[in-house]
Amino acid sequence: MASKDIKVSNHIPNDLAFSILSKLPIVSIKRFSCVHKSWALLFQNPNFLSAVGKNFISQYNSFYDDTCLMLKRTQGYDNRCVFDMLSGERFENRVRLDLPLPFQDDDTCIQILGSSINGIICLYQEGDHSKIVLWKPTAKEFTIIPSDNVNYLPYSTTLTKTHGFGYDSVSDDYKVIRHATLFERDTDSRSRNYLEGYRLYISKSVGKFWEIYSMRSNSWRKLDIDMPLRINESVVVYMNGMCHWWGIKVGKEYVVSFDLSNDVFLTTPTPLDMCDNSNLGMVERHLVVLNMSISLISNYAMNTTFHISVLGQLGVRESWTKLFIVGPLLGVEHPIGVGKRGNIFFRKENYKLAYLDLSTEIIEEIGIQGESHFCQIVIYKS
Amino acid sequence: MASSSSNLISLKTSDGTVFKVERALAKTMKTVQAIIEEADANIYMIPIHNVFSHHMDMIIDYYKLSVAGKSKEFSVEKLDNDELKDFLLAVHYLNMEDLFEVLTQAVADRLEKKSVGYVRKYFGIENDFTPEEYAAIRKKNDWAFKGDDIEPEEDEEKQEE
């Protein structure tokens, strides 16, 4: 870098400045862009980005102590689910989990919502989100969340979509957020089994609203709020009293962040650097938590180069910071979850599961196969 | 191989103090190691510029702790920001990898919430933005200035929120 710096005593040489800056949190580095023009350009220096990324990933966070992974895999055309707990440095310890009672008769299309909170996992079934179960596998306990709801009208059919499971420390309460759409009742009993199928376009929607379940009151409460809806079965995350999901409204995509303590939400639009209308095709986005920061893993469809951006500040589009570009990764499909130390899990084309270590950019297989597309890996902490 | 009569290397600091250190410790200083390797004859005393005796005391402390597997116990808490910078510059000159990582992280931790103005002074850098350029980049990164625990900018303190 050209040195027009006026030398004062103990002037810090550039290479030393680089080393210090790369160890700062992103928000500080961004603020210090205003120190000097050469510092404003640092984020365009791939070596600097690499150093920042490695430091970011390896920052110690006590949350990840004593955690293991919960893996859900599906088998067969009807997507029957099996759950395993993985632990050990190379995930060599595997324990098959027995499904909680409500799912023993019907183990198809079960989804994990978020990750564990105090050892509790929230499960629901795809298609008909009305069966929601809070499960504590280590204690073999479960709670069924009531689906009956006084907010529903007697002459309607309800389609619900779960959006978040979290813990509100202010009221010491576990909560689940859900969006409900009411339709005129359809006399054909098959309609309840269609996921957003054509029948629902024929029925008239007579109401839609958000609702929140509180474990303390064991009931659902309507919310007077208008938030972007979750995109399909995209990942939902919980962190520090807030539920986050990837949502869409009027064709625009956002990270939606809902604060469980005060029912207030924020939206953060997608980063500006990758957009759908470029000639590279559609952009696929995966919302994840990397070392306690909301992050987005993006790739152009059919492309296995992944761009990973970390959000500096909720609600602030300019604060997305791209820290990693990895790939092309051979034989890899899409991310299925994130472990600790920023290990990103993928399913490979040969059905084998593997993880990418962001600090070394090496992919390691874990010796497990995931038969169909719908694998999920979440961090489990009892 | 340049050999000394004992296993100790003599290092002379800027303030004239001579430290006799173990060869193993001298090996962690790449700058010193390069001097030893380049010398054809026995080296009697190696001068280390920019390094003062109080720096060597701390370096020896760190070395003893790391040999005992207790490098995490090493602390620079008692140093103020300028003393820490001074020490880091000495360790940087000596090219000591592990201690360098520890000290750069310590400096980063001290600077995390500081203002742009403070950081300029600390690094000895002059602002090379024009007022317009500064206003633009300041605005672009406005979110990074918000936060109760972030040191306010000197010239911005006068403005009302």
JSON list of C-alpha atoms in Angstrom, two decimals, chain A residues 5-6 8-13 15-17 19-20 23-28 30-40 59 312-313 316 318-319, chain B residues 85-86 88-89 92 100-101 104-105 107-108 111-114 116 119-120 122-129 133-134 137-138 140-141 143-145 150:
[
{"chain": "A", "resi": 5, "resn": "ASP", "atom": "CA", "xyz": [1.18, 8.28, 6.26]},
{"chain": "A", "resi": 6, "resn": "ILE", "atom": "CA", "xyz": [2.94, 10.91, 8.24]},
{"chain": "A", "resi": 8, "resn": "VAL", "atom": "CA", "xyz": [4.80, 9.78, 14.13]},
{"chain": "A", "resi": 9, "resn": "SER", "atom": "CA", "xyz": [6.52, 7.94, 16.95]},
{"chain": "A", "resi": 10, "resn": "ASN", "atom": "CA", "xyz": [5.52, 4.32, 17.13]},
{"chain": "A", "resi": 11, "resn": "HIS", "atom": "CA", "xyz": [3.81, 4.42, 13.76]},
{"chain": "A", "resi": 12, "resn": "ILE", "atom": "CA", "xyz": [2.39, 0.99, 13.16]},
{"chain": "A", "resi": 13, "resn": "PRO", "atom": "CA", "xyz": [3.55, -0.64, 9.92]},
{"chain": "A", "resi": 15, "resn": "ASP", "atom": "CA", "xyz": [1.40, -5.50, 7.89]},
{"chain": "A", "resi": 16, "resn": "LEU", "atom": "CA", "xyz": [1.01, -5.16, 11.64]},
{"chain": "A", "resi": 17, "resn": "ALA", "atom": "CA", "xyz": [-2.10, -3.02, 11.21]},
{"chain": "A", "resi": 19, "resn": "SER", "atom": "CA", "xyz": [-2.96, -8.40, 11.60]},
{"chain": "A", "resi": 20, "resn": "ILE", "atom": "CA", "xyz": [-4.63, -6.34, 14.31]},
{"chain": "A", "resi": 23, "resn": "LYS", "atom": "CA", "xyz": [-8.91, -9.85, 14.65]},
{"chain": "A", "resi": 24, "resn": "LEU", "atom": "CA", "xyz": [-11.58, -7.21, 15.24]},
{"chain": "A", "resi": 25, "resn": "PRO", "atom": "CA", "xyz": [-15.32, -7.91, 15.06]},
{"chain": "A", "resi": 26, "resn": "ILE", "atom": "CA", "xyz": [-16.83, -6.97, 11.69]},
{"chain": "A", "resi": 27, "resn": "VAL", "atom": "CA", "xyz": [-18.69, -3.96, 13.06]},
{"chain": "A", "resi": 28, "resn": "SER", "atom": "CA", "xyz": [-15.43, -2.44, 14.28]},
{"chain": "A", "resi": 30, "resn": "LYS", "atom": "CA", "xyz": [-16.43, -1.41, 9.15]},
{"chain": "A", "resi": 31, "resn": "ARG", "atom": "CA", "xyz": [-16.35, 1.58, 11.43]},
{"chain": "A", "resi": 32, "resn": "PHE", "atom": "CA", "xyz": [-12.60, 1.89, 10.96]},
{"chain": "A", "resi": 33, "resn": "SER", "atom": "CA", "xyz": [-13.05, 2.03, 7.17]},
{"chain": "A", "resi": 34, "resn": "CYS", "atom": "CA", "xyz": [-13.35, 5.74, 7.91]},
{"chain": "A", "resi": 35, "resn": "VAL", "atom": "CA", "xyz": [-9.81, 5.93, 9.30]},
{"chain": "A", "resi": 36, "resn": "HIS", "atom": "CA", "xyz": [-7.95, 5.94, 6.00]},
{"chain": "A", "resi": 37, "resn": "LYS", "atom": "CA", "xyz": [-8.63, 5.21, 2.33]},
{"chain": "A", "resi": 38, "resn": "SER", "atom": "CA", "xyz": [-6.44, 2.11, 2.35]},
{"chain": "A", "resi": 39, "resn": "TRP", "atom": "CA", "xyz": [-8.47, 0.75, 5.25]},
{"chain": "A", "resi": 40, "resn": "ALA", "atom": "CA", "xyz": [-11.72, 1.34, 3.36]},
{"chain": "A", "resi": 59, "resn": "GLN", "atom": "CA", "xyz": [-13.64, -17.03, 18.01]},
{"chain": "A", "resi": 312, "resn": "GLY", "atom": "CA", "xyz": [-23.42, -7.12, 11.05]},
{"chain": "A", "resi": 313, "resn": "GLN", "atom": "CA", "xyz": [-26.62, -5.59, 12.35]},
{"chain": "A", "resi": 316, "resn": "VAL", "atom": "CA", "xyz": [-29.37, -3.04, 8.20]},
{"chain": "A", "resi": 318, "resn": "GLU", "atom": "CA", "xyz": [-25.50, -2.44, 4.30]},
{"chain": "A", "resi": 319, "resn": "SER", "atom": "CA", "xyz": [-24.15, -4.49, 7.15]},
{"chain": "B", "resi": 85, "resn": "LYS", "atom": "CA", "xyz": [1.52, -1.06, 21.44]},
{"chain": "B", "resi": 86, "resn": "ASP", "atom": "CA", "xyz": [5.14, -0.57, 22.37]},
{"chain": "B", "resi": 88, "resn": "LEU", "atom": "CA", "xyz": [3.74, -5.40, 20.28]},
{"chain": "B", "resi": 89, "resn": "LEU", "atom": "CA", "xyz": [6.19, -3.41, 18.15]},
{"chain": "B", "resi": 92, "resn": "HIS", "atom": "CA", "xyz": [6.94, -7.71, 15.87]},
{"chain": "B", "resi": 100, "resn": "PHE", "atom": "CA", "xyz": [2.55, -11.91, 18.22]},
{"chain": "B", "resi": 101, "resn": "GLU", "atom": "CA", "xyz": [-0.85, -13.60, 17.87]},
{"chain": "B", "resi": 104, "resn": "THR", "atom": "CA", "xyz": [-2.39, -8.51, 18.21]},
{"chain": "B", "resi": 105, "resn": "GLN", "atom": "CA", "xyz": [-5.57, -10.03, 19.65]},
{"chain": "B", "resi": 107, "resn": "VAL", "atom": "CA", "xyz": [-4.67, -4.82, 20.93]},
{"chain": "B", "resi": 108, "resn": "ALA", "atom": "CA", "xyz": [-7.75, -5.66, 18.83]},
{"chain": "B", "resi": 111, "resn": "LEU", "atom": "CA", "xyz": [-9.56, -1.03, 20.13]},
{"chain": "B", "resi": 112, "resn": "GLU", "atom": "CA", "xyz": [-12.90, -2.73, 19.52]},
{"chain": "B", "resi": 113, "resn": "LYS", "atom": "CA", "xyz": [-15.13, 0.08, 20.83]},
{"chain": "B", "resi": 114, "resn": "LYS", "atom": "CA", "xyz": [-12.84, 2.99, 20.13]},
{"chain": "B", "resi": 116, "resn": "VAL", "atom": "CA", "xyz": [-12.15, 6.54, 14.45]},
{"chain": "B", "resi": 119, "resn": "VAL", "atom": "CA", "xyz": [-7.59, 4.73, 16.13]},
{"chain": "B", "resi": 120, "resn": "ARG", "atom": "CA", "xyz": [-5.97, 7.25, 13.79]},
{"chain": "B", "resi": 122, "resn": "TYR", "atom": "CA", "xyz": [-2.99, 5.11, 17.83]},
{"chain": "B", "resi": 123, "resn": "PHE", "atom": "CA", "xyz": [-1.78, 3.91, 14.45]},
{"chain": "B", "resi": 124, "resn": "GLY", "atom": "CA", "xyz": [-0.11, 7.20, 13.62]},
{"chain": "B", "resi": 125, "resn": "ILE", "atom": "CA", "xyz": [-2.26, 7.71, 10.52]},
{"chain": "B", "resi": 126, "resn": "GLU", "atom": "CA", "xyz": [-3.49, 10.95, 9.04]},
{"chain": "B", "resi": 127, "resn": "ASN", "atom": "CA", "xyz": [-6.96, 11.22, 7.57]},
{"chain": "B", "resi": 128, "resn": "ASP", "atom": "CA", "xyz": [-6.66, 11.18, 3.77]},
{"chain": "B", "resi": 129, "resn": "PHE", "atom": "CA", "xyz": [-10.37, 11.59, 3.00]},
{"chain": "B", "resi": 133, "resn": "GLU", "atom": "CA", "xyz": [-15.43, 11.58, 0.90]},
{"chain": "B", "resi": 134, "resn": "TYR", "atom": "CA", "xyz": [-15.47, 11.22, 4.67]},
{"chain": "B", "resi": 137, "resn": "ILE", "atom": "CA", "xyz": [-18.11, 6.72, 3.85]},
{"chain": "B", "resi": 138, "resn": "ARG", "atom": "CA", "xyz": [-19.32, 7.76, 7.28]},
{"chain": "B", "resi": 140, "resn": "LYS", "atom": "CA", "xyz": [-22.40, 4.26, 4.34]},
{"chain": "B", "resi": 141, "resn": "ASN", "atom": "CA", "xyz": [-21.18, 2.73, 7.58]},
{"chain": "B", "resi": 143, "resn": "TRP", "atom": "CA", "xyz": [-24.81, 1.46, 11.46]},
{"chain": "B", "resi": 144, "resn": "ALA", "atom": "CA", "xyz": [-21.34, 0.59, 12.72]},
{"chain": "B", "resi": 145, "resn": "PHE", "atom": "CA", "xyz": [-21.19, 3.80, 14.76]},
{"chain": "B", "resi": 150, "resn": "ILE", "atom": "CA", "xyz": [-18.97, 2.73, 21.26]}
]
